[in-house]
Tab-separated table of C-alpha atoms in Angstrom:
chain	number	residue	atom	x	y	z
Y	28	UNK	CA	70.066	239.349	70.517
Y	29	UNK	CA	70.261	239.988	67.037
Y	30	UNK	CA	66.899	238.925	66.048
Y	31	UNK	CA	65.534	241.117	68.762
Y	32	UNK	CA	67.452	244.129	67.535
Y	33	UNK	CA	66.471	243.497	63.658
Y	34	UNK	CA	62.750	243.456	65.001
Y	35	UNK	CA	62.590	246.449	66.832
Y	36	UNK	CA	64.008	248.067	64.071
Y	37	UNK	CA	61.370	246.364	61.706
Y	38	UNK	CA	58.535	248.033	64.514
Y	39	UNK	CA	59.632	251.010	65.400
Y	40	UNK	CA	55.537	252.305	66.140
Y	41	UNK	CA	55.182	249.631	68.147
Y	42	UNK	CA	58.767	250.259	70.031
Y	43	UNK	CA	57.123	253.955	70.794
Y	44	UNK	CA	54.049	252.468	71.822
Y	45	UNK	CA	55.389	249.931	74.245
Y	46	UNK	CA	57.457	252.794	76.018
Y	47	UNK	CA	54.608	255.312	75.705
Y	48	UNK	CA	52.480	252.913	77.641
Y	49	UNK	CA	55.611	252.780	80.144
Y	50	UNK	CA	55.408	256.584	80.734
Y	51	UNK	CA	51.654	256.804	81.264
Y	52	UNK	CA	51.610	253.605	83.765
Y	53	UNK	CA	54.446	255.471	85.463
Y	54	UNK	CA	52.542	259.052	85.403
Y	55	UNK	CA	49.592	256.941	86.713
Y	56	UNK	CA	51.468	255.991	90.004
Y	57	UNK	CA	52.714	259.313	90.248
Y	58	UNK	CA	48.896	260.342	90.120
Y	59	UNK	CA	48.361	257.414	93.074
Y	60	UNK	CA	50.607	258.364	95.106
Y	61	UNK	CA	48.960	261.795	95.741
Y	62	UNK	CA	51.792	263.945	93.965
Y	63	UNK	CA	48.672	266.255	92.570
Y	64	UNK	CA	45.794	267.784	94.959
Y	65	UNK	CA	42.720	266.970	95.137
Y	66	UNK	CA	40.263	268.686	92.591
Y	67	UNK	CA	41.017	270.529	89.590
Y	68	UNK	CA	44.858	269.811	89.628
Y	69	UNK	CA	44.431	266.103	89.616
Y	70	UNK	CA	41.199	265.829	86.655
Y	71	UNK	CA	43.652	267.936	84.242
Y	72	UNK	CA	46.672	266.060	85.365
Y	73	UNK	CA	44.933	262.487	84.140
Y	74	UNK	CA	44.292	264.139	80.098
Y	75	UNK	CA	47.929	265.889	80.240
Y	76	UNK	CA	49.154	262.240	80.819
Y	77	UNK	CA	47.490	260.718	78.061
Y	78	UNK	CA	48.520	263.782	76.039
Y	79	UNK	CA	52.218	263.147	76.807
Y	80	UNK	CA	51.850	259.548	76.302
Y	81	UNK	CA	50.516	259.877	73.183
Y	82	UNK	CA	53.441	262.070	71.964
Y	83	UNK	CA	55.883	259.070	72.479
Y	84	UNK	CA	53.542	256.668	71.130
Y	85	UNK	CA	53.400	258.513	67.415
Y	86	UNK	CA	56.452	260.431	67.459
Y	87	UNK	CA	58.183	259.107	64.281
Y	88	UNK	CA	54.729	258.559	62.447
Y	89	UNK	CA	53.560	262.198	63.126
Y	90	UNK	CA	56.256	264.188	64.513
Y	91	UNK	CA	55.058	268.093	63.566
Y	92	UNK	CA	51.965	267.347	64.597
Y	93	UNK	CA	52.881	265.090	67.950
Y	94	UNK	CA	55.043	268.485	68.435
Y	95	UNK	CA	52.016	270.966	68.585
Y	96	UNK	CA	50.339	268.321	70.888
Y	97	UNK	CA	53.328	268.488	72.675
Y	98	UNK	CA	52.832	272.357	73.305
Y	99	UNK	CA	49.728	272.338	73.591
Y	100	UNK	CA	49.721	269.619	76.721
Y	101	UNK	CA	52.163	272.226	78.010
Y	102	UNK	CA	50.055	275.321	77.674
Y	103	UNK	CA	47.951	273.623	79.668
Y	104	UNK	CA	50.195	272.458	82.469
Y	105	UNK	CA	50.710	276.451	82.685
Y	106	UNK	CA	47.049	277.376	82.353
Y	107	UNK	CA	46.054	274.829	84.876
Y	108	UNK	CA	48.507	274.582	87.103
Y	109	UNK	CA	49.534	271.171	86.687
Y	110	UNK	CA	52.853	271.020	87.954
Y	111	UNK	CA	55.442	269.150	85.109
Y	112	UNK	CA	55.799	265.478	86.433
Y	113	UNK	CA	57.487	262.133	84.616
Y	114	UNK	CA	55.330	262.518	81.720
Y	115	UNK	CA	57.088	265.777	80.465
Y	116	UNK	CA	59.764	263.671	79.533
Y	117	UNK	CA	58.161	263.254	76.310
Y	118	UNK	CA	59.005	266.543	75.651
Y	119	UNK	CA	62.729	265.932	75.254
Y	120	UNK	CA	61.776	262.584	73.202
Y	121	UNK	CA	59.488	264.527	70.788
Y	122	UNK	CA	62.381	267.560	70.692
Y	123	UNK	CA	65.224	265.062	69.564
Y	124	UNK	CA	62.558	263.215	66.979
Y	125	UNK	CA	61.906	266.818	65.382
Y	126	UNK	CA	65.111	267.563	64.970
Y	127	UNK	CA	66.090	264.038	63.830
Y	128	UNK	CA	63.407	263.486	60.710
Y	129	UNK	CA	60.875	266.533	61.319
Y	130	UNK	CA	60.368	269.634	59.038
Y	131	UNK	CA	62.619	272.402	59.101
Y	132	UNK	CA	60.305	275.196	60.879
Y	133	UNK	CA	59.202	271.933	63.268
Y	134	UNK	CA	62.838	271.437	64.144
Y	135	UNK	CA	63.184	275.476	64.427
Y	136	UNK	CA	60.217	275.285	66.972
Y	137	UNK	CA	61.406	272.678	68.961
Y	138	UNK	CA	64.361	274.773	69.619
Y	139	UNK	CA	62.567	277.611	70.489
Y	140	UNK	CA	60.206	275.785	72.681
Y	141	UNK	CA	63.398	273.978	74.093
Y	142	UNK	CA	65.138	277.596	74.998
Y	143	UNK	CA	61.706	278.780	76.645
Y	144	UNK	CA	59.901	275.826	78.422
Y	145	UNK	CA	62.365	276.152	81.439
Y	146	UNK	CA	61.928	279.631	81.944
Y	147	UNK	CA	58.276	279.517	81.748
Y	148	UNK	CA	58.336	276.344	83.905
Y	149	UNK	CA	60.632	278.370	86.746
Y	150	UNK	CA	58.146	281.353	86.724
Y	151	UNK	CA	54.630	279.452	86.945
Y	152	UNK	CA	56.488	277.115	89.733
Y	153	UNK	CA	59.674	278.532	91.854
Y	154	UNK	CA	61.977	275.525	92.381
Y	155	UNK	CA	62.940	276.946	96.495
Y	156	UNK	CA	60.171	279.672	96.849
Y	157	UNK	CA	61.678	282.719	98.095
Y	158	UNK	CA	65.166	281.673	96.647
Y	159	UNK	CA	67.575	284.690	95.315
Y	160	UNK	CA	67.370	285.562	91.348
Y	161	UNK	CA	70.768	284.138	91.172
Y	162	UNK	CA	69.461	280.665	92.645
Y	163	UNK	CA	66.345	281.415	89.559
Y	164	UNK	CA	68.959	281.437	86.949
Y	165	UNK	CA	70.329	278.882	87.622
Y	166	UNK	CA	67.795	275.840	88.354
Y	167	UNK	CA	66.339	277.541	84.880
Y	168	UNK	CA	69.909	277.488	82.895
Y	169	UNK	CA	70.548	273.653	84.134
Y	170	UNK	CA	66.724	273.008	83.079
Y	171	UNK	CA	67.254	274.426	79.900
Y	172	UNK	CA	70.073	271.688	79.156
Y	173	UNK	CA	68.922	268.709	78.608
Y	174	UNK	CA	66.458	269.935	76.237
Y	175	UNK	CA	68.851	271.491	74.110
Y	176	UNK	CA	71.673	268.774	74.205
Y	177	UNK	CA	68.417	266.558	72.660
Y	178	UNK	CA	67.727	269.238	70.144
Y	179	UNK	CA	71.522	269.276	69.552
Y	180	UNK	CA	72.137	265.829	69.252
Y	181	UNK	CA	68.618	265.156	66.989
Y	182	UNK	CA	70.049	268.029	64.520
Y	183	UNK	CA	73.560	266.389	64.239
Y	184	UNK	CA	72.062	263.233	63.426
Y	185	UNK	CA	69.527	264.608	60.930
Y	186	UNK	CA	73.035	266.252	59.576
Y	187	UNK	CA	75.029	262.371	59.850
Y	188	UNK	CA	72.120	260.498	57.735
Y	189	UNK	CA	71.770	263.617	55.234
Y	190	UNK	CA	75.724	263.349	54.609
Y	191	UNK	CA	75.362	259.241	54.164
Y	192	UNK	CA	72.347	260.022	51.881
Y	193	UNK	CA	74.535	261.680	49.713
Y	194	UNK	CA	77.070	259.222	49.965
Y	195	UNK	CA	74.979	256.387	48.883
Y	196	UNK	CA	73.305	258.862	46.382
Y	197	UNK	CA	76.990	259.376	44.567
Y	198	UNK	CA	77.884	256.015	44.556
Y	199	UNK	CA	75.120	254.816	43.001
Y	200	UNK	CA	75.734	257.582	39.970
Y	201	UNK	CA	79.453	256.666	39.522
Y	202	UNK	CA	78.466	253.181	39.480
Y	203	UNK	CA	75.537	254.563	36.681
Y	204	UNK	CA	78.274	256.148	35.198
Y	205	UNK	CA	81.202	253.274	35.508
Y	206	UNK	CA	78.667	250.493	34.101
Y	207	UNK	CA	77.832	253.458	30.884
Y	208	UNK	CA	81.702	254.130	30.540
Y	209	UNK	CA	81.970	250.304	29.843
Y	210	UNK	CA	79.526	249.933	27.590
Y	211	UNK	CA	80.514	252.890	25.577
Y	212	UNK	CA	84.983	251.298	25.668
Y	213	UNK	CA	82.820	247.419	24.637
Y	214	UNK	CA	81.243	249.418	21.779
Y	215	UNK	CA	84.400	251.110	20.764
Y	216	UNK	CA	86.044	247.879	21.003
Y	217	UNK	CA	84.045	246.158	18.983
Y	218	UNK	CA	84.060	248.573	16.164
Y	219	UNK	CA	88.005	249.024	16.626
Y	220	UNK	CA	87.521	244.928	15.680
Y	221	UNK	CA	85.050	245.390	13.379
Y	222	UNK	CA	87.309	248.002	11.358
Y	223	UNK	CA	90.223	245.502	11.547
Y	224	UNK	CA	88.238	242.755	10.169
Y	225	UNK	CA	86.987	244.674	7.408
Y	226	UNK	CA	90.206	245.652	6.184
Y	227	UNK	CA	92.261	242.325	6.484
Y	228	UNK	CA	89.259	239.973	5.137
Y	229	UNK	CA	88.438	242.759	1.777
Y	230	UNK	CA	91.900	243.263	1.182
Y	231	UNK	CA	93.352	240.008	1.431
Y	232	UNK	CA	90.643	238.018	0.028
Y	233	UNK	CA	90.022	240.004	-2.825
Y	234	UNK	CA	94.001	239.704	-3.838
Y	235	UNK	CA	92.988	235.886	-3.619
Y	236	UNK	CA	90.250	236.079	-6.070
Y	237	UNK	CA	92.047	238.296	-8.445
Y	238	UNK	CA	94.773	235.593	-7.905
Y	239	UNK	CA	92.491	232.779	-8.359
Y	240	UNK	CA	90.462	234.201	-10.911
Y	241	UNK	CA	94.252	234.724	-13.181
Y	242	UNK	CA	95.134	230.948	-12.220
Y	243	UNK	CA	92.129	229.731	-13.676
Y	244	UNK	CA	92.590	231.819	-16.780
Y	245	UNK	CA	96.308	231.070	-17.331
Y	246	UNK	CA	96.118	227.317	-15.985
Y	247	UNK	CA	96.459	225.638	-19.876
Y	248	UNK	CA	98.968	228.427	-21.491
Y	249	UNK	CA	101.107	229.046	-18.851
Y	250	UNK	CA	101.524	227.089	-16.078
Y	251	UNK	CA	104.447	229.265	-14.599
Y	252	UNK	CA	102.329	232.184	-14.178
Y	253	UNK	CA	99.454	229.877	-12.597
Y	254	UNK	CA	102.001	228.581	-10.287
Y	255	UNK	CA	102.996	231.960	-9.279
Y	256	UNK	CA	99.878	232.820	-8.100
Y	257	UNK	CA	98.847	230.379	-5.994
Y	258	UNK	CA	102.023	231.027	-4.574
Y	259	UNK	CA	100.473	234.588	-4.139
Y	260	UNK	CA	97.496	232.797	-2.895
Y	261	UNK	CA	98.963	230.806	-0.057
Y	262	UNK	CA	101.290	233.757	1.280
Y	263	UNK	CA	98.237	235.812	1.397
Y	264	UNK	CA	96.016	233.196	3.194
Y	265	UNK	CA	99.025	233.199	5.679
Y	266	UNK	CA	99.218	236.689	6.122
Y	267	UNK	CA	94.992	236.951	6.707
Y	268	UNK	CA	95.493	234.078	8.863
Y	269	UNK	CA	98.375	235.796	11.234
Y	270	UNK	CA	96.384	239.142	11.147
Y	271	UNK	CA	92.838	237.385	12.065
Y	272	UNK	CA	94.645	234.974	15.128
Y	273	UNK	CA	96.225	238.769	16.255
Y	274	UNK	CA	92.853	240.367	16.335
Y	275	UNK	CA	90.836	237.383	17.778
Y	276	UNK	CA	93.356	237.175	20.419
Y	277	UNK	CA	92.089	240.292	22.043
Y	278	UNK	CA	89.467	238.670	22.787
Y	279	UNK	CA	90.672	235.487	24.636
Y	280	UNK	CA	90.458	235.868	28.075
Y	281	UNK	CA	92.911	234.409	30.474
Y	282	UNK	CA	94.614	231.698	27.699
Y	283	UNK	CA	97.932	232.028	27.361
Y	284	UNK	CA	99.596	233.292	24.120
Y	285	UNK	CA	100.855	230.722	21.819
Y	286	UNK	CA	104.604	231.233	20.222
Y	287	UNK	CA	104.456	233.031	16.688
Y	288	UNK	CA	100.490	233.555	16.965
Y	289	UNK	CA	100.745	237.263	17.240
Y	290	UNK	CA	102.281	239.333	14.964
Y	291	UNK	CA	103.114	243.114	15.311
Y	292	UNK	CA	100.513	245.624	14.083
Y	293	UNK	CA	101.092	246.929	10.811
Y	294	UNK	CA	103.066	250.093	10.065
Y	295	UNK	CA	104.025	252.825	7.705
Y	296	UNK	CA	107.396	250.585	6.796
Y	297	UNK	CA	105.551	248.005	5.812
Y	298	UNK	CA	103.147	249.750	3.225
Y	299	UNK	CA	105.787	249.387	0.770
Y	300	UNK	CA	105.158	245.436	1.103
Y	301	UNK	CA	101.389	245.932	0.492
Y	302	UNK	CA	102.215	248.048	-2.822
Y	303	UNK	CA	104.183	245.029	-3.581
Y	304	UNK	CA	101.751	242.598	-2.594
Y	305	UNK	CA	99.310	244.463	-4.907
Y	306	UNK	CA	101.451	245.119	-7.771
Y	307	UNK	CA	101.450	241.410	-7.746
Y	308	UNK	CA	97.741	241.281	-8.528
Y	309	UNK	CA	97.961	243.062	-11.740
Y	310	UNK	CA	97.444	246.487	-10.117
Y	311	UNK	CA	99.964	249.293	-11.178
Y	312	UNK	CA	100.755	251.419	-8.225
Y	313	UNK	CA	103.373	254.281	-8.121
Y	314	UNK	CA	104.847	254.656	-4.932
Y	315	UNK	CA	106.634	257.562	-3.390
Y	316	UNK	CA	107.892	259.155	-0.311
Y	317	UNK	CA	108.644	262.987	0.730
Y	318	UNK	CA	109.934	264.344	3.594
Y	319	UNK	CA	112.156	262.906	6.331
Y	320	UNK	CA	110.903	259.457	7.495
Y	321	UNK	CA	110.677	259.585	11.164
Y	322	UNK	CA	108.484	257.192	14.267
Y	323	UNK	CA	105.346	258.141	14.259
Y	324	UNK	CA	102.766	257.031	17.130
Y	325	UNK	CA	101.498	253.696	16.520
Y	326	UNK	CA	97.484	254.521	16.140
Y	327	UNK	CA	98.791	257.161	13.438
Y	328	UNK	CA	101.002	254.532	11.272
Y	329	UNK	CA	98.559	251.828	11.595
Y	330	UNK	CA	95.734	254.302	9.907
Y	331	UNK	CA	97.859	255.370	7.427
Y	332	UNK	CA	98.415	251.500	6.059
Y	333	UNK	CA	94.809	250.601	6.674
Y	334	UNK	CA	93.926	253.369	4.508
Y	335	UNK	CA	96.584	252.495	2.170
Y	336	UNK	CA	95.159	249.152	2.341
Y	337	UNK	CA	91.448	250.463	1.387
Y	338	UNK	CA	91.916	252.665	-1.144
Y	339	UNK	CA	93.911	250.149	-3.026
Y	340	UNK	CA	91.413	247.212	-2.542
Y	341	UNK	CA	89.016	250.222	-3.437
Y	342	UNK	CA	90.537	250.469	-6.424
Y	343	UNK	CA	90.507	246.808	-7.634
Y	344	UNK	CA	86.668	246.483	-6.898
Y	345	UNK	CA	85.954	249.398	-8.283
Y	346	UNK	CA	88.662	250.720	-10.720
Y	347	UNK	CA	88.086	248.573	-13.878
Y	348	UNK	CA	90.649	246.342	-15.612
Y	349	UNK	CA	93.212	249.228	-16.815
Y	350	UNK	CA	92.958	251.146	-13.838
Y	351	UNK	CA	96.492	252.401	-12.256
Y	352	UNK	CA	97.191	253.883	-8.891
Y	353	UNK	CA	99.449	256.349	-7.250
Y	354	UNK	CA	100.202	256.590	-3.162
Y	355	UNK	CA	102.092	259.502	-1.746
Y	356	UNK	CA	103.587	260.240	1.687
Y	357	UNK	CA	104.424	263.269	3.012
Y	358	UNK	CA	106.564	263.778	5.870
Y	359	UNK	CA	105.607	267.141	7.664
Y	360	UNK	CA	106.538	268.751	10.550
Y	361	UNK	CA	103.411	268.364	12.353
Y	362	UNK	CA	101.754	265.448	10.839
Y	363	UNK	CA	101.777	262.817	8.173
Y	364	UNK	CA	99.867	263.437	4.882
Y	365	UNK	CA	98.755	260.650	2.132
Y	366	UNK	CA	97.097	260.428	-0.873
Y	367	UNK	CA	96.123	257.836	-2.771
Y	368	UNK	CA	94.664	258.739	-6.921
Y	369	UNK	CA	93.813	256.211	-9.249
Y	370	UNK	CA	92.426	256.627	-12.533
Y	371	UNK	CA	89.666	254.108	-12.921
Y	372	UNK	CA	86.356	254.243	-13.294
Y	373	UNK	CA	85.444	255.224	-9.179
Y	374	UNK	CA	82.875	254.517	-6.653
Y	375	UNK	CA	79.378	254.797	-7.177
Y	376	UNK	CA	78.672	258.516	-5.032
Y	377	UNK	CA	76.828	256.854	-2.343
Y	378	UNK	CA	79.911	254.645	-0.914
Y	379	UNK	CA	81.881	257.556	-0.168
Y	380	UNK	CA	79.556	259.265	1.522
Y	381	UNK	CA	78.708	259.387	5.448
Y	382	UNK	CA	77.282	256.266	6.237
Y	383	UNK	CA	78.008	254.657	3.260
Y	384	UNK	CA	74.685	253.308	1.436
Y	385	UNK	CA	72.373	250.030	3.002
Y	386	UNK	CA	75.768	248.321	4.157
Y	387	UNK	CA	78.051	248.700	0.805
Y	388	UNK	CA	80.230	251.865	1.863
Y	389	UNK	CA	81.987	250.359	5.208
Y	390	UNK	CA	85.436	250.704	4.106
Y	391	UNK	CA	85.188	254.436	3.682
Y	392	UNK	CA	83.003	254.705	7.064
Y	393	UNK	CA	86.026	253.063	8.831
Y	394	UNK	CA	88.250	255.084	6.918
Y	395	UNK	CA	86.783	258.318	8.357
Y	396	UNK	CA	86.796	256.661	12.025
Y	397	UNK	CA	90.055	255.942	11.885
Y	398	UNK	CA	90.994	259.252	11.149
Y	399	UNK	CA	88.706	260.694	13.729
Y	400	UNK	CA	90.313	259.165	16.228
Y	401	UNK	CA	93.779	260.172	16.018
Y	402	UNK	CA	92.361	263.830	15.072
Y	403	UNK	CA	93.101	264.050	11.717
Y	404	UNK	CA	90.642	265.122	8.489
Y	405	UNK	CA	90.263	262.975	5.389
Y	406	UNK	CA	88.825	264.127	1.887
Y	407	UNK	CA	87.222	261.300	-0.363
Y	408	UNK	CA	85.873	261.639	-3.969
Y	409	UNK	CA	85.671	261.638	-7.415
Y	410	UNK	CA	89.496	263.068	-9.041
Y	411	UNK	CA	89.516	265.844	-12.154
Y	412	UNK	CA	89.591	263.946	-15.336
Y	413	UNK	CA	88.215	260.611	-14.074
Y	414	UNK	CA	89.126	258.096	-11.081
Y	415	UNK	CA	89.172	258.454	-7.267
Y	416	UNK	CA	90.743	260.191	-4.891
Y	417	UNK	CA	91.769	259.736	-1.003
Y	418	UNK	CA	93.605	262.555	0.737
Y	419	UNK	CA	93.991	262.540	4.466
Y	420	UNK	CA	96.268	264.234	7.042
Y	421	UNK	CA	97.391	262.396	10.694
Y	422	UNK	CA	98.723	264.900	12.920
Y	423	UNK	CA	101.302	263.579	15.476
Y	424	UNK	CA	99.796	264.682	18.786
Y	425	UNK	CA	96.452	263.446	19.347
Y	426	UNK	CA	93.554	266.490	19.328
Y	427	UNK	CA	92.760	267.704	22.392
């Protein structure tokens, strides 16, 4: 039964056909059996039947134009006085089709057609000849019925599949716009990584080779200092380790966390350990704090260390071999300010710049994104009287 319903509904021209020949073999017995007089009657009768037939048969292919057959077969009827048989039931199958799928001033016809035909039909033929007005009215109103209930019921389908349309139509564009929203959160994601990677591998690994590089020099004369740091060396390997399994691990999907693999995400408590860390390096850094210490939100205090972080890696790559460094941060009511000054020698121009130059400036373009997205500002550039300078303010509500 299935396979017979998917068919039809694959051949629907050839489902109209099949019941268009129905109607004119049944308006050809109707013919046979004498319903129609001899003569003129009867010749017109055997066109109007073909007509009608041919209505059903190419309804759904040509529907406006099947309807002005459709009227025109019954001007003719009128004309000719070919009394409305079995045939004019195509009338209520092309009226319903109209409505269903046809043009808007076809389906406004039909209607019209469908409110008239009756009362047309009643005056060219009486129902009961010499029957009272009242008796008229109504053998015309209960005419007039069916033809409307099938213009009724074509328009409230037309309605049904318009309203699905647009269903199917809206789904489709939040799907558009689901399968864009994820692609825009994976490339956010993947520079929130990318920015995380940056800063642990260029700040950690150049305190190793400044480490290294000391070892090397000190190896012969002094052995204690050497010792120290690759002491400096290991605990900084460890901490780049800890920080590389906690960003990688964002990216595991469905294993199951190992103990100690994670660590927290850094904070503004612990930038006093990185001035440490880098004071161990060789680096003199002054250090100070204003304002009431207070929790901040977590995407502002892990900016304000990762720019910490930069501008003090910043200023070993850059600064020169005397270069010193101050970091200041301000408490404020409505935000958290820092600024980090050294006095070496500075970037070239082009790293602190938007967009950095060919690749080299991607610590200050992540510095800037950071600070974008927890709606702060940030001012880089070249300090009075030599050096570099890094001001930026965090606000502590997210901009709206």
């Amino acid at each position: 039964m299935q396979r017979l319903y998917d068919f039809l509904r694959r051949h629907p021209t050839g489902v109209d056909v099949f019941w268009a020949v129905v109607l004119l073999g049944l308006s050809g017995m109707s013919l046979a059996s004498g319903m129609y007089d001899a003569g003129r009657e009867e010749i017109v009768a055997i066109p109007v039947a073909f007509g009608l037939s041919t209505v059903v048969a190419l309804r759904r292919r040509l529907p406006e134009k099947m309807l002005l057959l459709a009227i025109a077969v019954g001007l003719c009827q009128l004309l000719f006085d070919v009394r409305p048989g079995i045939g004019n039931f195509a009338m209520l199958v092309i009226t319903f089709t109209v409505a269903t799928i046809g043009e808007r001033w076809a389906s406004r016809l039909a209607l019209v057609c469908s409110l008239s035909a009756a009362a047309l039909s009643q005056l060219r033929w009486e129902a009961e000849p010499g029957g009272s007005w009242p008796q008229q009215v109504f053998v015309t109103v209960i005419m007039t019925v069916p033809f409307v209930l099938a213009w009724v019921m074509g328009d409230s389908l037309r309605t049904r599949r318009a309203y699905f349309s647009q269903l199917e139509e809206r789904a489709a564009r939040l799907e558009r716009e689901r399968e864009a929203q994820s692609k825009v959160a994976v490339a956010a994601e993947r520079a929130r990584i990318a920015r995380e990677l940056h800063d642990v591998v260029a700040h950690n690994v150049s305190v190793m080779v400044v480490q290294a590089d000391g070892a090397a020099y000190v190896m012969d004369t002094a052995p204690d200092q050497a010792r120290q740091a690759l002491t400096t060396i290991s605990s900084t390997g460890r901490q780049a380790l800890a920080e590389m399994r906690r960003l990688l691990g964002v990216l595991r999907t469905g294993d199951a966390p190992e103990s100690g693999e994670y660590v927290p995400q850094p904070d503004v408590e612990q930038i006093e350990e990185l001035i440490e860390q880098v004071r161990r390096t060789g680096l003199a850094v002054d250090f100070k704090v204003e304002g009431t210490a207070r929790p901040l939100p977590s995407g502002v205090e892990l900016t304000a260390y990762r720019i910490v972080q930069e501008a003090l890696t910043n200023t070993r790559k850059h600064g020169g071999p005397d270069a010193g460094a101050s970091v200041r941060l301000v408490y404020f009511d409505d935000g958290l300010g820092l600024l980090v000054e050294d006095d070496g020698r500075g970037a070239a121009h082009e790293l602190y710049e938007d967009g950095g130059a060919d690749g080299a400036g991607h610590g200050m373009i992540g510095m800037r994104e950071r600070v974008g997205m927890v709606g702060g500002t940030l001012d880089a550039g070249p300090r009075p009287g030599g050096g570099f300078r890094i001001s930026a303010l965090l606000p502590l509500k997210p901009a709206e």
